PDB file of C-alpha atoms and ligand atoms in Angstrom:
ATOM      1  CA  UNK A   1     -10.989  15.191  11.524  1.00 54.00           C
ATOM      2  CA  UNK A   2      -9.651  14.040  14.875  1.00 56.00           C
ATOM      3  CA  UNK A   3      -6.197  12.708  14.154  1.00 61.00           C
ATOM      4  CA  UNK A   4      -5.910  11.092  17.550  1.00 75.00           C
ATOM      5  CA  UNK A   5      -7.973   7.983  16.878  1.00 91.00           C
ATOM      6  CA  UNK A   6      -6.620   4.672  18.095  1.00 96.00           C
ATOM      7  CA  UNK A   7      -4.831   2.515  15.606  1.00 97.00           C
ATOM      8  CA  UNK A   8      -2.231  -0.225  15.329  1.00 98.00           C
ATOM      9  CA  UNK A   9       0.260  -0.713  12.529  1.00 98.00           C
ATOM     10  CA  UNK A  10       2.037  -4.018  12.122  1.00 98.00           C
ATOM     11  CA  UNK A  11       4.833  -4.593  11.488  1.00 98.00           C
ATOM     12  CA  UNK A  12       6.175  -1.296  12.833  1.00 92.00           C
ATOM     13  CA  UNK A  13       8.838   0.135  10.552  1.00 91.00           C
ATOM     14  CA  UNK A  14      10.712   2.945  12.219  1.00 89.00           C
ATOM     15  CA  UNK A  15      12.857   4.129   9.300  1.00 96.00           C
ATOM     16  CA  UNK A  16      12.673   4.052   5.519  1.00 98.00           C
ATOM     17  CA  UNK A  17      15.367   2.068   3.731  1.00 97.00           C
ATOM     18  CA  UNK A  18      17.970   4.017   1.792  1.00 97.00           C
ATOM     19  CA  UNK A  19      18.102   3.395  -1.960  1.00 97.00           C
ATOM     20  CA  UNK A  20      20.978   4.577  -4.089  1.00 97.00           C
ATOM     21  CA  UNK A  21      20.130   5.031  -6.871  1.00 97.00           C
ATOM     22  CA  UNK A  22      16.566   5.802  -5.910  1.00 98.00           C
ATOM     23  CA  UNK A  23      13.994   3.064  -6.296  1.00 98.00           C
ATOM     24  CA  UNK A  24      12.237   3.494  -9.637  1.00 98.00           C
ATOM     25  CA  UNK A  25       8.497   3.107  -9.249  1.00 98.00           C
ATOM     26  CA  UNK A  26       5.479   3.208 -11.518  1.00 98.00           C
ATOM     27  CA  UNK A  27       2.139   4.136  -9.945  1.00 99.00           C
ATOM     28  CA  UNK A  28      -1.217   2.827 -11.150  1.00 98.00           C
ATOM     29  CA  UNK A  29      -4.175   4.861  -9.871  1.00 98.00           C
ATOM     30  CA  UNK A  30      -7.809   5.407 -10.835  1.00 98.00           C
ATOM     31  CA  UNK A  31      -8.982   8.010  -8.344  1.00 97.00           C
ATOM     32  CA  UNK A  32      -8.223  11.105  -6.310  1.00 98.00           C
ATOM     33  CA  UNK A  33      -4.621  10.119  -5.799  1.00 98.00           C
ATOM     34  CA  UNK A  34      -4.146  11.053  -2.150  1.00 98.00           C
ATOM     35  CA  UNK A  35      -1.847   8.058  -1.686  1.00 98.00           C
ATOM     36  CA  UNK A  36       0.049   9.067  -4.808  1.00 98.00           C
ATOM     37  CA  UNK A  37       0.359  12.590  -3.384  1.00 98.00           C
ATOM     38  CA  UNK A  38       1.841  11.248  -0.180  1.00 98.00           C
ATOM     39  CA  UNK A  39       4.526   9.465  -2.218  1.00 98.00           C
ATOM     40  CA  UNK A  40       5.249  12.688  -4.106  1.00 98.00           C
ATOM     41  CA  UNK A  41       5.538  14.600  -0.827  1.00 98.00           C
ATOM     42  CA  UNK A  42       7.877  12.103   0.826  1.00 98.00           C
ATOM     43  CA  UNK A  43      10.010  11.880  -2.288  1.00 98.00           C
ATOM     44  CA  UNK A  44      10.246  15.677  -2.631  1.00 98.00           C
ATOM     45  CA  UNK A  45      11.210  16.047   1.025  1.00 98.00           C
ATOM     46  CA  UNK A  46      13.970  13.495   0.493  1.00 98.00           C
ATOM     47  CA  UNK A  47      12.479  11.195   3.103  1.00 98.00           C
ATOM     48  CA  UNK A  48      11.686   8.263   0.808  1.00 98.00           C
ATOM     49  CA  UNK A  49      14.312   7.354  -1.794  1.00 98.00           C
ATOM     50  CA  UNK A  50      11.969   6.802  -4.714  1.00 98.00           C
ATOM     51  CA  UNK A  51      11.826   8.167  -8.223  1.00 98.00           C
ATOM     52  CA  UNK A  52       8.261   8.137  -9.513  1.00 98.00           C
ATOM     53  CA  UNK A  53       8.933   7.377 -13.162  1.00 98.00           C
ATOM     54  CA  UNK A  54       5.342   7.367 -14.402  1.00 98.00           C
ATOM     55  CA  UNK A  55       1.709   7.520 -13.340  1.00 98.00           C
ATOM     56  CA  UNK A  56      -0.709   5.366 -15.286  1.00 98.00           C
ATOM     57  CA  UNK A  57      -4.420   5.940 -14.901  1.00 98.00           C
ATOM     58  CA  UNK A  58      -7.404   4.400 -16.637  1.00 98.00           C
ATOM     59  CA  UNK A  59      -9.641   7.454 -16.030  1.00 98.00           C
ATOM     60  CA  UNK A  60      -9.181  10.652 -17.965  1.00 98.00           C
ATOM     61  CA  UNK A  61     -10.782  12.722 -15.177  1.00 98.00           C
ATOM     62  CA  UNK A  62      -8.902  11.087 -12.284  1.00 98.00           C
ATOM     63  CA  UNK A  63      -7.643  13.521  -9.649  1.00 98.00           C
ATOM     64  CA  UNK A  64      -4.222  11.867  -9.636  1.00 98.00           C
ATOM     65  CA  UNK A  65      -3.466  13.358 -13.089  1.00 98.00           C
ATOM     66  CA  UNK A  66      -3.411  16.917 -11.796  1.00 98.00           C
ATOM     67  CA  UNK A  67      -1.108  15.850  -8.986  1.00 98.00           C
ATOM     68  CA  UNK A  68       1.346  14.393 -11.532  1.00 98.00           C
ATOM     69  CA  UNK A  69       1.100  17.507 -13.708  1.00 98.00           C
ATOM     70  CA  UNK A  70       1.826  19.768 -10.731  1.00 98.00           C
ATOM     71  CA  UNK A  71       5.236  18.181 -10.226  1.00 98.00           C
ATOM     72  CA  UNK A  72       5.910  17.177 -13.841  1.00 98.00           C
ATOM     73  CA  UNK A  73       5.744  13.450 -13.335  1.00 98.00           C
ATOM     74  CA  UNK A  74       5.040  11.785 -16.711  1.00 98.00           C
ATOM     75  CA  UNK A  75       1.565  10.329 -16.861  1.00 98.00           C
ATOM     76  CA  UNK A  76      -0.334   8.194 -19.322  1.00 98.00           C
ATOM     77  CA  UNK A  77      -4.069   7.655 -19.570  1.00 98.00           C
ATOM     78  CA  UNK A  78      -4.714   4.096 -20.698  1.00 98.00           C
ATOM     79  CA  UNK A  79      -8.408   3.289 -20.798  1.00 98.00           C
ATOM     80  CA  UNK A  80      -9.678  -0.246 -21.258  1.00 97.00           C
ATOM     81  CA  UNK A  81     -12.490   1.243 -23.333  1.00 97.00           C
ATOM     82  CA  UNK A  82      -9.965   1.922 -26.101  1.00 97.00           C
ATOM     83  CA  UNK A  83      -9.014  -1.738 -26.451  1.00 97.00           C
ATOM     84  CA  UNK A  84     -10.973  -4.640 -27.887  1.00 97.00           C
ATOM     85  CA  UNK A  85      -9.395  -7.136 -25.483  1.00 96.00           C
ATOM     86  CA  UNK A  86      -8.240  -6.867 -21.901  1.00 96.00           C
ATOM     87  CA  UNK A  87      -4.902  -8.393 -22.866  1.00 96.00           C
ATOM     88  CA  UNK A  88      -4.212  -5.543 -25.294  1.00 97.00           C
ATOM     89  CA  UNK A  89      -5.117  -2.990 -22.613  1.00 98.00           C
ATOM     90  CA  UNK A  90      -2.717  -4.656 -20.195  1.00 98.00           C
ATOM     91  CA  UNK A  91      -0.037  -4.963 -22.860  1.00 98.00           C
ATOM     92  CA  UNK A  92      -0.104  -1.195 -23.289  1.00 98.00           C
ATOM     93  CA  UNK A  93       0.365  -0.782 -19.540  1.00 98.00           C
ATOM     94  CA  UNK A  94       3.127  -3.392 -19.467  1.00 98.00           C
ATOM     95  CA  UNK A  95       5.001  -1.718 -22.322  1.00 98.00           C
ATOM     96  CA  UNK A  96       4.719   1.672 -20.649  1.00 98.00           C
ATOM     97  CA  UNK A  97       6.101   0.322 -17.380  1.00 98.00           C
ATOM     98  CA  UNK A  98       8.941  -1.403 -19.229  1.00 98.00           C
ATOM     99  CA  UNK A  99       9.730   1.762 -21.195  1.00 98.00           C
ATOM    100  CA  UNK A 100       9.997   3.695 -17.952  1.00 98.00           C
ATOM    101  CA  UNK A 101      12.229   0.968 -16.529  1.00 98.00           C
ATOM    102  CA  UNK A 102      10.363   0.670 -13.228  1.00 98.00           C
ATOM    103  CA  UNK A 103      11.537  -1.696 -10.509  1.00 98.00           C
ATOM    104  CA  UNK A 104       8.349  -1.699  -8.447  1.00 98.00           C
ATOM    105  CA  UNK A 105       4.727  -1.182  -9.480  1.00 98.00           C
ATOM    106  CA  UNK A 106       2.491   0.431  -6.887  1.00 98.00           C
ATOM    107  CA  UNK A 107      -1.269   0.120  -7.204  1.00 98.00           C
ATOM    108  CA  UNK A 108      -2.486   3.134  -5.264  1.00 98.00           C
ATOM    109  CA  UNK A 109      -6.234   3.049  -5.783  1.00 98.00           C
ATOM    110  CA  UNK A 110      -6.128   1.069  -9.047  1.00 98.00           C
ATOM    111  CA  UNK A 111      -9.685  -0.091  -9.582  1.00 96.00           C
ATOM    112  CA  UNK A 112      -9.149  -2.598 -12.405  1.00 96.00           C
ATOM    113  CA  UNK A 113      -8.598  -6.263 -11.760  1.00 94.00           C
ATOM    114  CA  UNK A 114      -5.303  -7.384 -13.255  1.00 95.00           C
ATOM    115  CA  UNK A 115      -5.023 -10.715 -15.016  1.00 96.00           C
ATOM    116  CA  UNK A 116      -2.384 -13.433 -14.571  1.00 96.00           C
ATOM    117  CA  UNK A 117      -0.931 -12.233 -17.899  1.00 95.00           C
ATOM    118  CA  UNK A 118      -0.019  -8.909 -16.273  1.00 97.00           C
ATOM    119  CA  UNK A 119       1.057 -10.365 -12.946  1.00 97.00           C
ATOM    120  CA  UNK A 120       3.409 -12.909 -14.549  1.00 95.00           C
ATOM    121  CA  UNK A 121       5.241 -10.111 -16.374  1.00 96.00           C
ATOM    122  CA  UNK A 122       6.157  -8.487 -13.067  1.00 96.00           C
ATOM    123  CA  UNK A 123       6.307 -11.384 -10.669  1.00 92.00           C
ATOM    124  CA  UNK A 124       6.794 -10.187  -7.069  1.00 94.00           C
ATOM    125  CA  UNK A 125       7.167  -6.602  -8.237  1.00 97.00           C
ATOM    126  CA  UNK A 126       3.592  -5.347  -7.825  1.00 98.00           C
ATOM    127  CA  UNK A 127       2.092  -4.145  -4.560  1.00 98.00           C
ATOM    128  CA  UNK A 128      -1.471  -3.029  -3.872  1.00 98.00           C
ATOM    129  CA  UNK A 129      -3.195  -1.067  -1.131  1.00 98.00           C
ATOM    130  CA  UNK A 130      -6.648  -2.153  -0.081  1.00 98.00           C
ATOM    131  CA  UNK A 131      -8.988  -0.525   2.474  1.00 98.00           C
ATOM    132  CA  UNK A 132      -9.657  -3.513   4.709  1.00 98.00           C
ATOM    133  CA  UNK A 133      -7.862  -6.000   6.889  1.00 98.00           C
ATOM    134  CA  UNK A 134      -7.393  -8.642   4.230  1.00 98.00           C
ATOM    135  CA  UNK A 135      -8.516 -11.334   3.747  1.00 97.00           C
ATOM    136  CA  UNK A 136     -11.709  -9.665   5.056  1.00 98.00           C
ATOM    137  CA  UNK A 137     -13.715  -7.508   2.664  1.00 98.00           C
ATOM    138  CA  UNK A 138     -12.065  -8.041  -0.690  1.00 97.00           C
ATOM    139  CA  UNK A 139     -13.454  -6.181  -3.677  1.00 95.00           C
ATOM    140  CA  UNK A 140     -14.475  -2.680  -4.592  1.00 94.00           C
ATOM    141  CA  UNK A 141     -16.701  -1.689  -1.651  1.00 97.00           C
ATOM    142  CA  UNK A 142     -14.630  -2.802   1.321  1.00 98.00           C
ATOM    143  CA  UNK A 143     -15.334   0.138   3.629  1.00 98.00           C
ATOM    144  CA  UNK A 144     -19.066   0.046   2.980  1.00 98.00           C
ATOM    145  CA  UNK A 145     -19.138  -3.726   3.431  1.00 98.00           C
ATOM    146  CA  UNK A 146     -17.312  -3.541   6.750  1.00 98.00           C
ATOM    147  CA  UNK A 147     -19.878  -1.090   8.137  1.00 98.00           C
ATOM    148  CA  UNK A 148     -22.872  -2.992   6.751  1.00 97.00           C
ATOM    149  CA  UNK A 149     -21.544  -6.205   8.228  1.00 97.00           C
ATOM    150  CA  UNK A 150     -21.256  -4.636  11.677  1.00 97.00           C
ATOM    151  CA  UNK A 151     -17.493  -5.148  11.946  1.00 98.00           C
ATOM    152  CA  UNK A 152     -15.953  -3.555  15.013  1.00 98.00           C
ATOM    153  CA  UNK A 153     -12.411  -3.364  13.701  1.00 98.00           C
ATOM    154  CA  UNK A 154     -11.158  -2.695  10.185  1.00 98.00           C
ATOM    155  CA  UNK A 155      -8.183  -1.075   8.509  1.00 98.00           C
ATOM    156  CA  UNK A 156      -6.006  -1.269   5.442  1.00 98.00           C
ATOM    157  CA  UNK A 157      -3.500  -3.680   3.968  1.00 98.00           C
ATOM    158  CA  UNK A 158      -0.608  -3.540   1.554  1.00 98.00           C
ATOM    159  CA  UNK A 159       0.229  -6.812  -0.142  1.00 98.00           C
ATOM    160  CA  UNK A 160       2.153  -8.264  -3.049  1.00 97.00           C
ATOM    161  CA  UNK A 161      -0.205  -8.870  -5.946  1.00 97.00           C
ATOM    162  CA  UNK A 162      -0.828 -12.471  -6.845  1.00 95.00           C
ATOM    163  CA  UNK A 163      -3.282 -14.087  -9.197  1.00 91.00           C
ATOM    164  CA  UNK A 164      -6.274 -14.232  -6.892  1.00 88.00           C
ATOM    165  CA  UNK A 165      -7.871 -10.795  -6.390  1.00 86.00           C
ATOM    166  CA  UNK A 166      -6.859  -8.953  -3.179  1.00 85.00           C
ATOM    167  CA  UNK A 167      -4.637 -11.836  -2.146  1.00 89.00           C
ATOM    168  CA  UNK A 168      -0.890 -12.309  -1.901  1.00 94.00           C
ATOM    169  CA  UNK A 169       1.647 -11.920   0.884  1.00 96.00           C
ATOM    170  CA  UNK A 170       0.793  -9.147   3.271  1.00 98.00           C
ATOM    171  CA  UNK A 171       3.464  -6.523   3.834  1.00 98.00           C
ATOM    172  CA  UNK A 172       1.930  -4.138   6.404  1.00 98.00           C
ATOM    173  CA  UNK A 173      -1.547  -3.738   7.878  1.00 98.00           C
ATOM    174  CA  UNK A 174      -3.100  -0.885   9.823  1.00 98.00           C
ATOM    175  CA  UNK A 175      -6.105  -1.536  12.088  1.00 98.00           C
ATOM    176  CA  UNK A 176      -8.594   0.779  13.757  1.00 98.00           C
ATOM    177  CA  UNK A 177     -11.950   0.491  15.540  1.00 98.00           C
ATOM    178  CA  UNK A 178     -15.231   1.176  13.779  1.00 98.00           C
ATOM    179  CA  UNK A 179     -17.086   3.446  16.199  1.00 97.00           C
ATOM    180  CA  UNK A 180     -20.866   3.553  16.617  1.00 95.00           C
ATOM    181  CA  UNK A 181     -21.114   6.942  14.959  1.00 95.00           C
ATOM    182  CA  UNK A 182     -18.771   6.130  12.053  1.00 97.00           C
ATOM    183  CA  UNK A 183     -20.146   6.280   8.537  1.00 98.00           C
ATOM    184  CA  UNK A 184     -18.514   5.609   5.178  1.00 98.00           C
ATOM    185  CA  UNK A 185     -17.139   9.133   5.014  1.00 98.00           C
ATOM    186  CA  UNK A 186     -15.600   9.275   8.499  1.00 98.00           C
ATOM    187  CA  UNK A 187     -14.229   5.758   8.279  1.00 98.00           C
ATOM    188  CA  UNK A 188     -12.775   6.354   4.802  1.00 98.00           C
ATOM    189  CA  UNK A 189     -10.908   9.407   6.079  1.00 97.00           C
ATOM    190  CA  UNK A 190      -9.419   7.519   8.994  1.00 98.00           C
ATOM    191  CA  UNK A 191      -8.453   4.555   6.822  1.00 98.00           C
ATOM    192  CA  UNK A 192      -6.821   6.865   4.313  1.00 98.00           C
ATOM    193  CA  UNK A 193      -4.748   8.467   7.045  1.00 98.00           C
ATOM    194  CA  UNK A 194      -3.444   4.997   7.900  1.00 98.00           C
ATOM    195  CA  UNK A 195      -2.915   4.198   4.220  1.00 98.00           C
ATOM    196  CA  UNK A 196      -0.694   7.239   3.904  1.00 98.00           C
ATOM    197  CA  UNK A 197       1.513   5.755   6.609  1.00 98.00           C
ATOM    198  CA  UNK A 198       1.620   2.114   5.542  1.00 98.00           C
ATOM    199  CA  UNK A 199       1.973   2.536   1.774  1.00 98.00           C
ATOM    200  CA  UNK A 200       5.310   4.395   1.882  1.00 98.00           C
ATOM    201  CA  UNK A 201       6.578   1.991   4.530  1.00 98.00           C
ATOM    202  CA  UNK A 202       5.547  -0.961   2.387  1.00 98.00           C
ATOM    203  CA  UNK A 203       7.283   0.520  -0.654  1.00 98.00           C
ATOM    204  CA  UNK A 204      10.415   0.855   1.409  1.00 98.00           C
ATOM    205  CA  UNK A 205      10.179  -2.763   2.506  1.00 97.00           C
ATOM    206  CA  UNK A 206       9.246  -4.158  -0.922  1.00 98.00           C
ATOM    207  CA  UNK A 207      12.036  -2.123  -2.505  1.00 98.00           C
ATOM    208  CA  UNK A 208      14.504  -3.570  -0.048  1.00 97.00           C
ATOM    209  CA  UNK A 209      13.384  -7.119  -0.923  1.00 96.00           C
ATOM    210  CA  UNK A 210      13.610  -6.412  -4.645  1.00 96.00           C
ATOM    211  CA  UNK A 211      17.009  -4.722  -4.442  1.00 96.00           C
ATOM    212  CA  UNK A 212      18.402  -7.552  -2.359  1.00 93.00           C
ATOM    213  CA  UNK A 213      17.049 -10.069  -4.900  1.00 84.00           C
ATOM    214  CA  UNK A 214      15.116 -11.749  -2.128  1.00 69.00           C
ATOM    215  CA  UNK A 215      11.933 -11.858  -4.180  1.00 61.00           C
ATOM    216  CA  UNK A 216      13.623 -13.655  -7.081  1.00 58.00           C
ATOM    217  CA  UNK A 217      13.919 -16.801  -5.045  1.00 46.00           C
ATOM    218  CA  UNK A 218      10.693 -16.317  -3.144  1.00 48.00           C
TER     219      UNK A 218
HETATM  220  C1  LIG B 301      -7.644   3.905  -1.336  1.00 93.21           C
HETATM  221  O1  LIG B 301      -8.422   3.998  -0.179  1.00 93.21           O
HETATM  222  C2  LIG B 301      -7.332   2.468  -1.639  1.00 93.21           C
HETATM  223  O2  LIG B 301      -7.271   1.667  -0.505  1.00 93.21           O
HETATM  224  C3  LIG B 301      -8.507   2.074  -2.503  1.00 93.21           C
HETATM  225  O3  LIG B 301      -8.738   3.197  -3.306  1.00 93.21           O
HETATM  226  C4  LIG B 301      -8.448   4.364  -2.555  1.00 93.21           C
HETATM  227  C5  LIG B 301      -7.678   5.339  -3.409  1.00 93.21           C
HETATM  228  O4  LIG B 301      -7.567   6.569  -2.775  1.00 93.21           O
HETATM  229  N1  LIG B 301      -8.202   0.904  -3.286  1.00 93.21           N
HETATM  230  C6  LIG B 301      -9.063  -0.062  -3.506  1.00 93.21           C
HETATM  231  O5  LIG B 301     -10.196  -0.039  -3.091  1.00 93.21           O
HETATM  232  C7  LIG B 301      -8.512  -1.224  -4.322  1.00 93.21           C
HETATM  233  N2  LIG B 301      -9.406  -2.334  -4.290  1.00 93.21           N
HETATM  234  P1  LIG B 301      -6.626   7.691  -3.360  1.00 93.21           P
HETATM  235  O6  LIG B 301      -6.940   7.811  -4.850  1.00 93.21           O
HETATM  236  O7  LIG B 301      -7.001   8.941  -2.626  1.00 93.21           O
HETATM  237  O8  LIG B 301      -5.193   7.298  -3.115  1.00 93.21           O
END
């Protein structure tokens, strides 16, 4: 993969904020977990002051589990299939996050829609990464949709989670061109490379807002 493709990140954040004690985060992920891995790497290198308290996944075969196991991060598999109502499924997640005393919840490839019940419990404390320039291409097939629609520019967005799906205040976006010879695979790889830059930066920024109580009055 050519790492020299053109891209823009806005806003530009040159340095991560310092957190002492480290910012306690809970990660929700359903897939491979490459974003999760990037957070592990930055945390282990001492570059990003986070403590990943717990990984929650809804898929028992999700790649992110192995990544948590490798570095002994506690993980919990909570599948909606094991609950008769969505609220009970979310309650289990909520209780886990409360038990681990997390300050910020990071949806890093979480493929379940969360309800207002969940969002209200953690108002202004949940962020999500999405592979498009929101508000374009919401939903579960954003990269595919952007190609099918003939878009010439796309990217990724990190935003605070609010009640409407893939909405809420944007924190950072990364944009890149869709080239004539791009396909879902090549575009996904490029978008993920941008995601690995903007997600940690967004955590740093969101953590700063939370620690300074800015979001309480927001
Ligand atoms: C990421 O590309 C993220 O943007 C996307 O899932 C992928 C997870 O990759 N999220 C969504 O589509 C949410 N609607 P990862 O498991 O390798 O971090």
